[in-house]
Amino acid sequence: MVLLLKRFLYRPILKVVHEREEKISQELEKSEKVLNDANNELKHYQEKNAEFEQEKQGMLREAEEEARKKKEELIKLAREEVKILSERLKNSLAREQRGLQVELHKKMVREIFLICKKLLSELANVELEALMAEVFLERISNKEHQEDGALFEGLKASTGPIILQSSFELPESLKESFKEKLEVLIGHAVNLKFETSTEDLSGFSLKTHNYQYSWNLKEYLERWEEKVQDTLKTENLGGASHVEPKDQANGKSI
Amino acid sequence: MRLSPDDWIFWEYGVFKLNATIVFTWLIMFIIVLGSVLITRNLKRGIKISSWQCVLEIIILQIQKQIKEIGMAKPEKYLDFLGTLFLFIAISNLFTLIPGYEPPTGSLSTTAALALTVFVAVPVYGVAELGFKKYLKSYQKPSWLMLPFNIISELTRTLSLAVRLFGNMMSGAMIVAILISIVPFFFPVIMEVLGLLTGMVQAYIFSILASVYIAAATRRDDI
């Protein structure tokens, strides 16, 4: 019976138990290995994470630095652009101002010319254009006004036609007078042409290909403008005492 | 009323008798072997096992554990013999629940035979473990003067094993029989349960004592 039980009971049972124990032991070892692997993996990934974090911080710092430089660059560029634009605006304003000044200048000359013309006509019954033509003729004839013979030399050296430019249409008699005067001055016949232009601001210009002699209101006006500018400058320097006019009733600026 | 299952004779031819002790002994042995074959036929090696396998594993491992606790370093060597003793006695006593069954352990011839197996097994295991000379020398310990006493002790403990088991089982059966004749209901049930417990305890005691005797015989003093 002992042998039978050993064969059919104890040996199979102990074998199965032993195998199960081994299996469980292997499973435990395997699970321990898996756990160790998992821990190693975890450690590895944690290290990687730390590296990535460092890299991230480094990249952030680089990006910040780059952004700062870019910002400074852009600000610099913007300032330069603003400066250029401001310069352009200033130039544009200056051009506009100059244009306005020229326009104003012309208007003033025209107005002055008209006022003078009207005054002379009403007070002395004399035509301003005729008087101006006489004055210019006198200036051409009179050596005192010829800038040390420059007019004579300029007209004599001319190979082409001489152009007499006026701000108004000259009558034929005056045209003849001018021609005669110039021929006397130069000493031979001249090819004189007459042109009308408002650019000369109520006056005359005698032009050759390389010389010009003018007499008009422009010179007087420029001198007057210079005086006005001087006066304005003087007033601006002492402008600290300038007081704006005020509405006395309620004390507001007007 | 029978004192022993030896008195219950099924067949007789001259001096040859086929009594209940022999029949039930073989029947129990057959049941144990057949049960073992049937249960271990489909043993599962995985984690999920059948209830029968689980019970059997618990019993076998507990026996092994007990043997180890007694002091034997390699319990698997002694499991076959000691486990068989325990299972035989325990199942013999357990079957008393079946009406008409009489445990073979209630016969002195059975208990004597079991005690004799222990008597033989002790020197066999001792010689196998220690060697013939060393085993024989163990009878002279602690001094040669103790040799006759040790020999007497071998004989008396065998006798005590046989008589202890027989006495307990026989008395249990007797008490139940007497009580059934006096108080036929209820009380015999309690005594039957008590008898079952006594039977299990006796199986345990018998196998433990056998383990102790074998452990004493196989003990190495030089270790």
Short mmCIF file of C-alpha atoms in Angstrom, two decimals:
data_model
loop_
_atom_site.label_atom_id
_atom_site.label_comp_id
_atom_site.label_asym_id
_atom_site.label_seq_id
_atom_site.Cartn_x
_atom_site.Cartn_y
_atom_site.Cartn_z
CA MET A 1 0.00 0.00 0.00
CA VAL A 2 2.89 2.33 0.81
CA LEU A 3 4.33 1.70 -2.65
CA LEU A 4 0.96 2.16 -4.34
CA LEU A 5 0.30 5.43 -2.53
CA LYS A 6 3.81 6.58 -3.29
CA ARG A 7 3.21 5.83 -6.97
CA PHE A 8 -0.34 7.16 -7.23
CA LEU A 9 -0.61 9.79 -4.51
CA TYR A 10 2.46 11.34 -2.96
CA ARG A 11 4.73 11.53 -5.98
CA PRO A 12 2.15 13.12 -8.35
CA ILE A 13 0.91 15.49 -5.70
CA LEU A 14 4.38 16.59 -4.63
CA LYS A 15 5.44 16.86 -8.26
CA VAL A 16 2.50 19.10 -9.05
CA VAL A 17 3.07 21.20 -5.95
CA HIS A 18 6.76 21.48 -6.74
CA GLU A 19 6.02 22.47 -10.33
CA ARG A 20 3.49 25.02 -9.19
CA GLU A 21 5.96 26.43 -6.69
CA GLU A 22 8.57 26.66 -9.41
CA LYS A 23 6.07 28.27 -11.73
CA ILE A 24 5.06 30.78 -9.06
CA SER A 25 8.71 31.38 -8.27
CA GLN A 26 9.43 31.95 -11.97
CA GLU A 27 6.44 34.24 -12.23
CA LEU A 28 7.66 36.14 -9.19
CA GLU A 29 11.15 36.40 -10.67
CA LYS A 30 9.67 37.48 -13.97
CA SER A 31 7.44 40.04 -12.31
CA GLU A 32 10.39 41.25 -10.25
CA LYS A 33 12.42 41.55 -13.44
CA VAL A 34 9.56 43.37 -15.11
CA LEU A 35 9.29 45.62 -12.07
CA ASN A 36 13.03 46.28 -12.16
CA ASP A 37 12.83 46.94 -15.89
CA ALA A 38 9.90 49.25 -15.32
CA ASN A 39 11.82 51.05 -12.57
CA ASN A 40 14.84 51.36 -14.84
CA GLU A 41 12.63 52.62 -17.64
CA LEU A 42 11.03 55.07 -15.24
CA LYS A 43 14.44 56.26 -14.12
CA HIS A 44 15.57 56.49 -17.72
CA TYR A 45 12.52 58.50 -18.71
CA GLN A 46 12.85 60.70 -15.66
CA GLU A 47 16.44 61.44 -16.63
CA LYS A 48 15.32 62.09 -20.19
CA ASN A 49 12.60 64.37 -18.91
CA ALA A 50 15.15 66.27 -16.87
CA GLU A 51 17.35 66.59 -19.95
CA PHE A 52 14.41 67.76 -22.02
CA GLU A 53 13.52 70.24 -19.30
CA GLN A 54 17.07 71.59 -19.34
CA GLU A 55 17.02 71.75 -23.12
CA LYS A 56 13.66 73.49 -22.96
CA GLN A 57 14.97 76.02 -20.49
CA GLY A 58 18.05 76.59 -22.66
CA MET A 59 15.93 76.99 -25.77
CA LEU A 60 13.60 79.35 -23.93
CA ARG A 61 16.54 81.43 -22.81
CA GLU A 62 17.91 81.47 -26.37
CA ALA A 63 14.48 82.35 -27.74
CA GLU A 64 14.10 85.14 -25.18
CA GLU A 65 17.54 86.47 -26.02
CA GLU A 66 16.78 86.26 -29.73
CA ALA A 67 13.41 87.93 -29.22
CA ARG A 68 15.07 90.69 -27.20
CA LYS A 69 17.64 91.28 -29.92
CA LYS A 70 14.96 91.17 -32.59
CA LYS A 71 12.86 93.61 -30.58
CA GLU A 72 15.78 95.98 -30.20
CA GLU A 73 16.52 95.64 -33.90
CA LEU A 74 12.90 96.27 -34.83
CA ILE A 75 12.69 99.24 -32.48
CA LYS A 76 15.88 100.60 -34.00
CA LEU A 77 14.49 100.06 -37.49
CA ALA A 78 11.19 101.64 -36.50
CA ARG A 79 13.01 104.62 -35.03
CA GLU A 80 15.05 104.96 -38.17
CA GLU A 81 11.90 104.69 -40.28
CA VAL A 82 10.16 107.22 -38.07
CA LYS A 83 13.18 109.47 -38.43
CA ILE A 84 13.14 109.04 -42.20
CA LEU A 85 9.39 109.59 -42.35
CA SER A 86 9.70 112.57 -40.06
CA GLU A 87 12.46 113.93 -42.27
CA ARG A 88 10.32 113.34 -45.33
CA LEU A 89 7.36 115.01 -43.67
CA LYS A 90 9.55 117.92 -42.68
CA ASN A 91 10.89 118.18 -46.21
CA SER A 92 7.41 117.87 -47.60
CA LEU A 93 6.17 120.58 -45.23
CA ALA A 94 9.14 122.70 -46.12
CA ARG A 95 8.43 122.18 -49.83
CA GLU A 96 4.80 122.99 -49.27
CA GLN A 97 5.80 126.04 -47.27
CA ARG A 98 8.15 127.11 -49.99
CA GLY A 99 5.43 126.57 -52.58
CA LEU A 100 3.01 128.58 -50.52
CA GLN A 101 5.62 131.28 -50.06
CA VAL A 102 6.23 131.44 -53.80
CA GLU A 103 2.51 131.51 -54.45
CA LEU A 104 2.02 134.18 -51.80
CA HIS A 105 4.95 136.03 -53.21
CA LYS A 106 3.42 136.04 -56.64
CA LYS A 107 0.06 137.08 -55.31
CA MET A 108 1.56 139.88 -53.32
CA VAL A 109 3.52 141.10 -56.32
CA ARG A 110 0.43 140.97 -58.45
CA GLU A 111 -1.61 142.78 -55.84
CA ILE A 112 1.08 145.38 -55.25
CA PHE A 113 1.45 145.78 -58.96
CA LEU A 114 -2.27 146.21 -59.39
CA ILE A 115 -2.48 148.66 -56.47
CA CYS A 116 0.41 150.68 -57.82
CA LYS A 117 -1.10 150.60 -61.27
CA LYS A 118 -4.47 151.74 -59.95
CA LEU A 119 -2.95 154.45 -57.77
CA LEU A 120 -0.86 155.82 -60.60
CA SER A 121 -3.78 155.70 -62.96
CA GLU A 122 -6.13 157.44 -60.54
CA LEU A 123 -3.70 159.92 -59.04
CA ALA A 124 -1.44 160.79 -61.99
CA ASN A 125 -3.34 159.38 -64.94
CA VAL A 126 -0.22 157.42 -65.90
CA GLU A 127 0.12 153.77 -67.11
CA LEU A 128 2.39 151.76 -64.81
CA GLU A 129 3.56 149.42 -67.58
CA ALA A 130 4.68 152.39 -69.67
CA LEU A 131 6.58 153.88 -66.74
CA MET A 132 8.22 150.56 -65.97
CA ALA A 133 9.26 150.14 -69.59
CA GLU A 134 10.77 153.64 -69.51
CA VAL A 135 12.64 152.86 -66.28
CA PHE A 136 14.02 149.63 -67.77
CA LEU A 137 15.04 151.44 -70.93
CA GLU A 138 16.73 154.07 -68.81
CA ARG A 139 18.55 151.36 -66.85
CA ILE A 140 19.79 149.69 -70.01
CA SER A 141 20.97 153.07 -71.39
CA ASN A 142 22.45 154.32 -68.14
CA LYS A 143 25.88 152.87 -67.47
CA GLU A 144 25.47 153.26 -63.70
CA HIS A 145 23.00 150.39 -63.72
CA GLN A 146 24.93 148.08 -66.05
CA GLU A 147 27.02 146.30 -63.39
CA ASP A 148 30.43 147.61 -64.56
CA GLY A 149 29.78 146.95 -68.26
CA ALA A 150 28.63 143.39 -67.73
CA LEU A 151 25.39 144.03 -69.63
CA PHE A 152 27.27 145.40 -72.58
CA GLU A 153 29.75 142.52 -72.63
CA GLY A 154 27.01 139.94 -72.17
CA LEU A 155 24.92 141.28 -75.02
CA LYS A 156 27.91 141.70 -77.29
CA ALA A 157 29.14 138.14 -76.71
CA SER A 158 25.72 136.76 -77.57
CA THR A 159 25.63 134.70 -80.76
CA GLY A 160 21.94 133.87 -80.74
CA PRO A 161 18.85 135.94 -80.36
CA ILE A 162 18.34 138.28 -77.41
CA ILE A 163 15.09 137.71 -75.58
CA LEU A 164 13.26 140.46 -73.76
CA GLN A 165 10.85 138.92 -71.31
CA SER A 166 8.13 141.08 -69.71
CA SER A 167 5.22 140.45 -67.41
CA PHE A 168 2.83 142.12 -69.74
CA GLU A 169 2.44 142.49 -73.49
CA LEU A 170 4.50 145.45 -74.79
CA PRO A 171 3.10 147.83 -77.35
CA GLU A 172 4.90 147.98 -80.73
CA SER A 173 6.30 151.45 -80.03
CA LEU A 174 8.03 150.21 -76.90
CA LYS A 175 9.31 147.16 -78.73
CA GLU A 176 10.88 149.46 -81.35
CA SER A 177 12.36 151.68 -78.62
CA PHE A 178 13.96 148.64 -76.93
CA LYS A 179 15.40 147.41 -80.20
CA GLU A 180 16.87 150.83 -81.02
CA LYS A 181 18.35 151.24 -77.56
CA LEU A 182 20.03 147.84 -77.71
CA GLU A 183 21.42 148.42 -81.19
CA VAL A 184 22.88 151.73 -79.96
CA LEU A 185 24.34 150.02 -76.94
CA ILE A 186 25.91 147.09 -78.78
CA GLY A 187 26.70 148.97 -81.94
CA HIS A 188 25.09 146.64 -84.47
CA ALA A 189 21.72 145.16 -85.37
CA VAL A 190 20.25 142.71 -82.92
CA ASN A 191 17.90 139.81 -83.22
CA LEU A 192 15.51 140.80 -80.44
CA LYS A 193 12.56 138.62 -79.49
CA PHE A 194 9.76 139.55 -77.08
CA GLU A 195 8.14 137.12 -74.63
CA THR A 196 5.47 137.55 -72.02
CA SER A 197 5.81 135.70 -68.72
CA THR A 198 4.32 136.09 -65.28
CA GLU A 199 7.42 134.50 -63.72
CA ASP A 200 9.24 137.79 -63.71
CA LEU A 201 6.74 139.30 -61.32
CA SER A 202 6.01 142.56 -62.96
CA GLY A 203 9.31 143.49 -64.52
CA PHE A 204 11.71 142.84 -67.40
CA SER A 205 14.46 140.36 -68.20
CA LEU A 206 16.97 140.59 -70.94
CA LYS A 207 18.36 137.15 -71.77
CA THR A 208 21.03 135.79 -74.03
CA HIS A 209 22.29 132.21 -74.14
CA ASN A 210 24.70 132.89 -71.25
CA TYR A 211 23.65 136.18 -69.67
CA GLN A 212 20.59 137.66 -68.05
CA TYR A 213 19.82 141.16 -66.86
CA SER A 214 16.59 141.69 -64.91
CA TRP A 215 14.68 144.44 -63.26
CA ASN A 216 11.40 143.68 -61.51
CA LEU A 217 9.48 143.87 -58.29
CA LYS A 218 11.03 140.61 -57.07
CA GLU A 219 14.17 142.29 -55.80
CA TYR A 220 12.18 144.84 -53.80
CA LEU A 221 9.96 142.15 -52.47
CA GLU A 222 12.88 139.96 -51.41
CA ARG A 223 14.39 142.83 -49.53
CA TRP A 224 11.04 143.45 -47.84
CA GLU A 225 10.75 139.74 -46.95
CA GLU A 226 14.19 139.76 -45.40
CA LYS A 227 13.14 142.67 -43.22
CA VAL A 228 9.95 140.87 -42.21
CA GLN A 229 11.93 137.70 -41.34
CA ASP A 230 14.36 139.72 -39.22
CA THR A 231 11.48 141.34 -37.39
CA LEU A 232 9.82 137.96 -36.75
CA LYS A 233 13.07 136.47 -35.49
CA THR A 234 13.55 139.38 -33.10
CA GLU A 235 9.99 138.98 -31.83
CA ASN A 236 10.44 135.19 -31.37
CA LEU A 237 13.62 135.68 -29.33
CA GLY A 238 11.80 138.01 -26.98
CA GLY A 239 8.64 135.91 -27.19
CA ALA A 240 8.72 134.87 -23.51
CA SER A 241 6.75 137.95 -22.62
CA HIS A 242 4.19 137.21 -25.32
CA VAL A 243 0.71 136.92 -23.87
CA GLU A 244 -2.14 135.27 -25.72
CA PRO A 245 -5.24 137.41 -26.06
CA LYS A 246 -7.93 136.30 -23.69
CA ASP A 247 -11.63 136.64 -23.46
CA GLN A 248 -11.88 138.92 -20.49
CA ALA A 249 -15.41 137.92 -19.71
CA ASN A 250 -14.66 134.26 -18.96
CA GLY A 251 -10.82 134.18 -19.04
CA LYS A 252 -10.63 131.69 -21.95
CA SER A 253 -8.01 131.77 -24.71
CA ILE A 254 -9.41 132.80 -28.07
CA MET B 1 -22.28 -7.34 20.89
CA ARG B 2 -18.83 -7.89 19.40
CA LEU B 3 -15.70 -6.69 21.13
CA SER B 4 -13.69 -6.79 17.94
CA PRO B 5 -14.40 -7.01 14.22
CA ASP B 6 -12.34 -10.21 14.32
CA ASP B 7 -15.41 -11.91 15.75
CA TRP B 8 -17.47 -10.99 12.68
CA ILE B 9 -16.61 -13.89 10.35
CA PHE B 10 -17.80 -13.85 6.75
CA TRP B 11 -16.26 -17.12 5.56
CA GLU B 12 -14.40 -19.95 7.29
CA TYR B 13 -12.47 -22.94 5.99
CA GLY B 14 -10.51 -24.87 8.60
CA VAL B 15 -8.09 -22.52 10.23
CA PHE B 16 -8.62 -19.94 7.48
CA LYS B 17 -11.10 -17.31 8.42
CA LEU B 18 -12.30 -14.27 6.45
CA ASN B 19 -13.40 -11.88 9.17
CA ALA B 20 -14.55 -8.22 9.08
CA THR B 21 -11.11 -6.94 10.00
CA ILE B 22 -9.52 -8.44 6.87
CA VAL B 23 -12.42 -7.46 4.62
CA PHE B 24 -12.65 -3.85 5.82
CA THR B 25 -8.86 -3.47 5.81
CA TRP B 26 -8.65 -4.50 2.17
CA LEU B 27 -11.70 -2.47 1.34
CA ILE B 28 -10.18 0.65 2.88
CA MET B 29 -6.87 0.03 1.18
CA PHE B 30 -8.68 -0.40 -2.13
CA ILE B 31 -10.70 2.78 -1.60
CA ILE B 32 -7.62 4.80 -0.67
CA VAL B 33 -5.62 3.56 -3.67
CA LEU B 34 -8.54 3.92 -6.06
CA GLY B 35 -9.33 7.39 -4.73
CA SER B 36 -5.69 8.40 -5.12
CA VAL B 37 -5.61 7.11 -8.69
CA LEU B 38 -8.84 8.89 -9.57
CA ILE B 39 -7.92 12.19 -7.96
CA THR B 40 -4.34 12.31 -9.24
CA ARG B 41 -5.39 11.26 -12.75
CA ASN B 42 -6.22 14.80 -13.74
CA LEU B 43 -3.99 16.91 -11.56
CA LYS B 44 -3.69 20.50 -12.66
CA ARG B 45 -0.43 22.36 -12.49
CA GLY B 46 -1.88 25.84 -12.74
CA ILE B 47 -3.22 28.17 -10.08
CA LYS B 48 -6.82 27.03 -10.52
CA ILE B 49 -7.31 23.48 -9.19
CA SER B 50 -10.25 21.26 -8.26
CA SER B 51 -11.57 21.08 -4.69
CA TRP B 52 -10.49 17.44 -4.33
CA GLN B 53 -6.98 18.23 -5.46
CA CYS B 54 -6.89 21.16 -3.10
CA VAL B 55 -7.98 19.01 -0.12
CA LEU B 56 -5.48 16.29 -0.99
CA GLU B 57 -2.65 18.79 -1.39
CA ILE B 58 -3.49 20.33 1.97
CA ILE B 59 -3.44 16.92 3.69
CA ILE B 60 -0.18 15.80 2.08
CA LEU B 61 1.58 19.12 2.68
CA GLN B 62 0.36 19.23 6.28
CA ILE B 63 1.71 15.72 6.91
CA GLN B 64 5.01 16.75 5.36
CA LYS B 65 5.05 19.89 7.49
CA GLN B 66 4.37 17.89 10.66
CA ILE B 67 7.20 15.48 9.85
CA LYS B 68 9.53 18.41 9.30
CA GLU B 69 8.48 20.06 12.53
CA ILE B 70 9.31 16.90 14.44
CA GLY B 71 12.89 17.32 13.32
CA MET B 72 13.43 15.37 10.15
CA ALA B 73 15.41 17.32 7.61
CA LYS B 74 14.07 15.50 4.55
CA PRO B 75 10.38 14.87 5.21
CA GLU B 76 9.70 13.58 1.68
CA LYS B 77 11.76 10.45 2.53
CA TYR B 78 9.40 9.51 5.36
CA LEU B 79 6.19 10.86 3.89
CA ASP B 80 5.32 7.61 2.12
CA PHE B 81 5.31 5.49 5.24
CA LEU B 82 4.04 8.01 7.81
CA GLY B 83 1.45 9.48 5.47
CA THR B 84 0.11 6.05 4.63
CA LEU B 85 -0.18 5.21 8.32
CA PHE B 86 -2.08 8.39 9.02
CA LEU B 87 -4.39 8.07 6.01
CA PHE B 88 -5.17 4.43 6.71
CA ILE B 89 -5.99 4.97 10.38
CA ALA B 90 -7.86 8.23 9.75
CA ILE B 91 -10.01 6.81 6.94
CA SER B 92 -10.61 3.61 8.88
CA ASN B 93 -11.92 5.65 11.76
CA LEU B 94 -13.80 8.10 9.55
CA PHE B 95 -15.85 5.34 7.94
CA THR B 96 -17.45 4.54 11.31
CA LEU B 97 -20.08 7.06 10.15
CA ILE B 98 -21.29 4.37 7.73
CA PRO B 99 -23.84 2.06 9.37
CA GLY B 100 -22.73 -1.56 9.48
CA TYR B 101 -19.08 -0.66 9.22
CA GLU B 102 -16.61 -1.64 11.89
CA PRO B 103 -13.19 -0.03 11.87
CA PRO B 104 -10.27 -2.45 11.43
CA THR B 105 -8.39 -0.36 13.97
CA GLY B 106 -10.79 -1.76 16.55
CA SER B 107 -9.00 -5.11 16.12
CA LEU B 108 -5.81 -5.76 18.05
CA SER B 109 -4.40 -7.70 15.14
CA THR B 110 -4.62 -4.59 12.90
CA THR B 111 -3.15 -2.22 15.46
CA ALA B 112 -0.44 -4.77 16.26
CA ALA B 113 0.35 -5.08 12.57
CA LEU B 114 0.57 -1.29 12.26
CA ALA B 115 2.79 -1.10 15.35
CA LEU B 116 4.97 -3.87 13.91
CA THR B 117 5.44 -1.87 10.70
CA VAL B 118 6.67 1.00 12.83
CA PHE B 119 8.87 -1.40 14.78
CA VAL B 120 10.45 -2.55 11.51
CA ALA B 121 10.53 0.89 9.87
CA VAL B 122 12.45 2.52 12.71
CA PRO B 123 15.65 0.42 12.34
CA VAL B 124 15.31 0.40 8.53
CA TYR B 125 15.27 4.21 8.35
CA GLY B 126 17.90 4.40 11.10
CA VAL B 127 20.31 2.10 9.27
CA ALA B 128 19.63 3.89 5.97
CA GLU B 129 20.39 7.22 7.51
CA LEU B 130 23.22 6.41 9.94
CA GLY B 131 24.65 3.12 8.76
CA PHE B 132 24.41 -0.24 10.48
CA LYS B 133 27.15 0.23 13.08
CA LYS B 134 26.23 3.69 14.04
CA TYR B 135 22.60 2.72 14.35
CA LEU B 136 23.44 -0.19 16.63
CA LYS B 137 25.69 2.08 18.67
CA SER B 138 22.71 4.35 19.26
CA TYR B 139 21.30 1.66 21.55
CA GLN B 140 24.31 2.14 23.84
CA LYS B 141 23.59 5.78 24.40
CA PRO B 142 24.05 7.53 26.67
CA SER B 143 26.01 4.54 28.05
CA TRP B 144 26.26 0.82 27.28
CA LEU B 145 24.39 0.17 30.50
CA MET B 146 21.31 1.54 28.78
CA LEU B 147 21.39 -1.14 26.02
CA PRO B 148 18.86 -3.51 27.67
CA PHE B 149 16.60 -0.64 28.54
CA ASN B 150 16.71 0.71 25.02
CA ILE B 151 15.82 -2.73 23.64
CA ILE B 152 12.96 -3.05 26.14
CA SER B 153 11.86 0.48 25.19
CA GLU B 154 11.72 -0.57 21.52
CA LEU B 155 9.44 -3.45 22.37
CA THR B 156 7.24 -1.67 24.86
CA ARG B 157 6.62 1.34 22.71
CA THR B 158 5.55 -0.93 19.89
CA LEU B 159 3.20 -2.64 22.26
CA SER B 160 1.94 0.66 23.58
CA LEU B 161 1.27 1.88 20.05
CA ALA B 162 -0.79 -1.19 19.28
CA VAL B 163 -2.68 -1.27 22.54
CA ARG B 164 -3.31 2.51 22.65
CA LEU B 165 -4.99 2.56 19.27
CA PHE B 166 -6.87 -0.66 19.85
CA GLY B 167 -8.02 0.38 23.31
CA ASN B 168 -9.28 3.77 22.15
CA MET B 169 -11.11 2.47 19.12
CA MET B 170 -12.52 -0.55 20.84
CA SER B 171 -13.72 1.45 23.81
CA GLY B 172 -15.31 4.04 21.55
CA ALA B 173 -17.21 1.33 19.68
CA MET B 174 -18.21 -0.35 22.94
CA ILE B 175 -19.51 2.88 24.47
CA VAL B 176 -21.59 3.63 21.41
CA ALA B 177 -22.98 0.10 21.40
CA ILE B 178 -23.84 0.25 25.10
CA LEU B 179 -25.44 3.67 24.78
CA ILE B 180 -27.53 2.58 21.80
CA SER B 181 -28.94 -0.23 23.90
CA ILE B 182 -29.73 2.11 26.81
CA VAL B 183 -30.60 5.42 25.09
CA PRO B 184 -31.34 4.65 21.49
CA PHE B 185 -31.75 8.28 20.31
CA PHE B 186 -29.71 11.47 20.38
CA PHE B 187 -27.01 10.50 22.89
CA PRO B 188 -25.34 7.87 20.67
CA VAL B 189 -25.12 10.55 17.94
CA ILE B 190 -23.05 12.74 20.22
CA MET B 191 -20.89 9.79 21.17
CA GLU B 192 -20.49 8.89 17.51
CA VAL B 193 -19.21 12.40 16.79
CA LEU B 194 -16.93 12.15 19.80
CA GLY B 195 -15.73 8.79 18.53
CA LEU B 196 -14.98 10.36 15.18
CA LEU B 197 -12.91 13.02 16.89
CA THR B 198 -11.15 10.38 18.97
CA GLY B 199 -10.42 8.42 15.82
CA MET B 200 -8.84 11.43 14.13
CA VAL B 201 -6.82 12.23 17.24
CA GLN B 202 -5.66 8.63 17.45
CA ALA B 203 -4.60 8.66 13.83
CA TYR B 204 -2.66 11.82 14.49
CA ILE B 205 -1.10 10.45 17.69
CA PHE B 206 -0.12 7.17 16.06
CA SER B 207 1.56 8.81 13.10
CA ILE B 208 3.22 11.47 15.25
CA LEU B 209 4.61 8.86 17.62
CA ALA B 210 5.87 6.84 14.68
CA SER B 211 7.51 10.03 13.34
CA VAL B 212 9.13 10.68 16.70
CA TYR B 213 10.51 7.13 16.88
CA ILE B 214 11.90 7.36 13.36
CA ALA B 215 13.29 10.84 14.03
CA ALA B 216 15.03 9.51 17.16
CA ALA B 217 16.48 6.62 15.19
CA THR B 218 17.75 8.79 12.33
CA ARG B 219 19.10 11.64 14.48
CA ARG B 220 22.77 12.40 14.06
CA ASP B 221 24.32 13.45 17.33
CA ASP B 222 27.51 14.68 15.66
CA ILE B 223 25.61 17.23 13.64
#
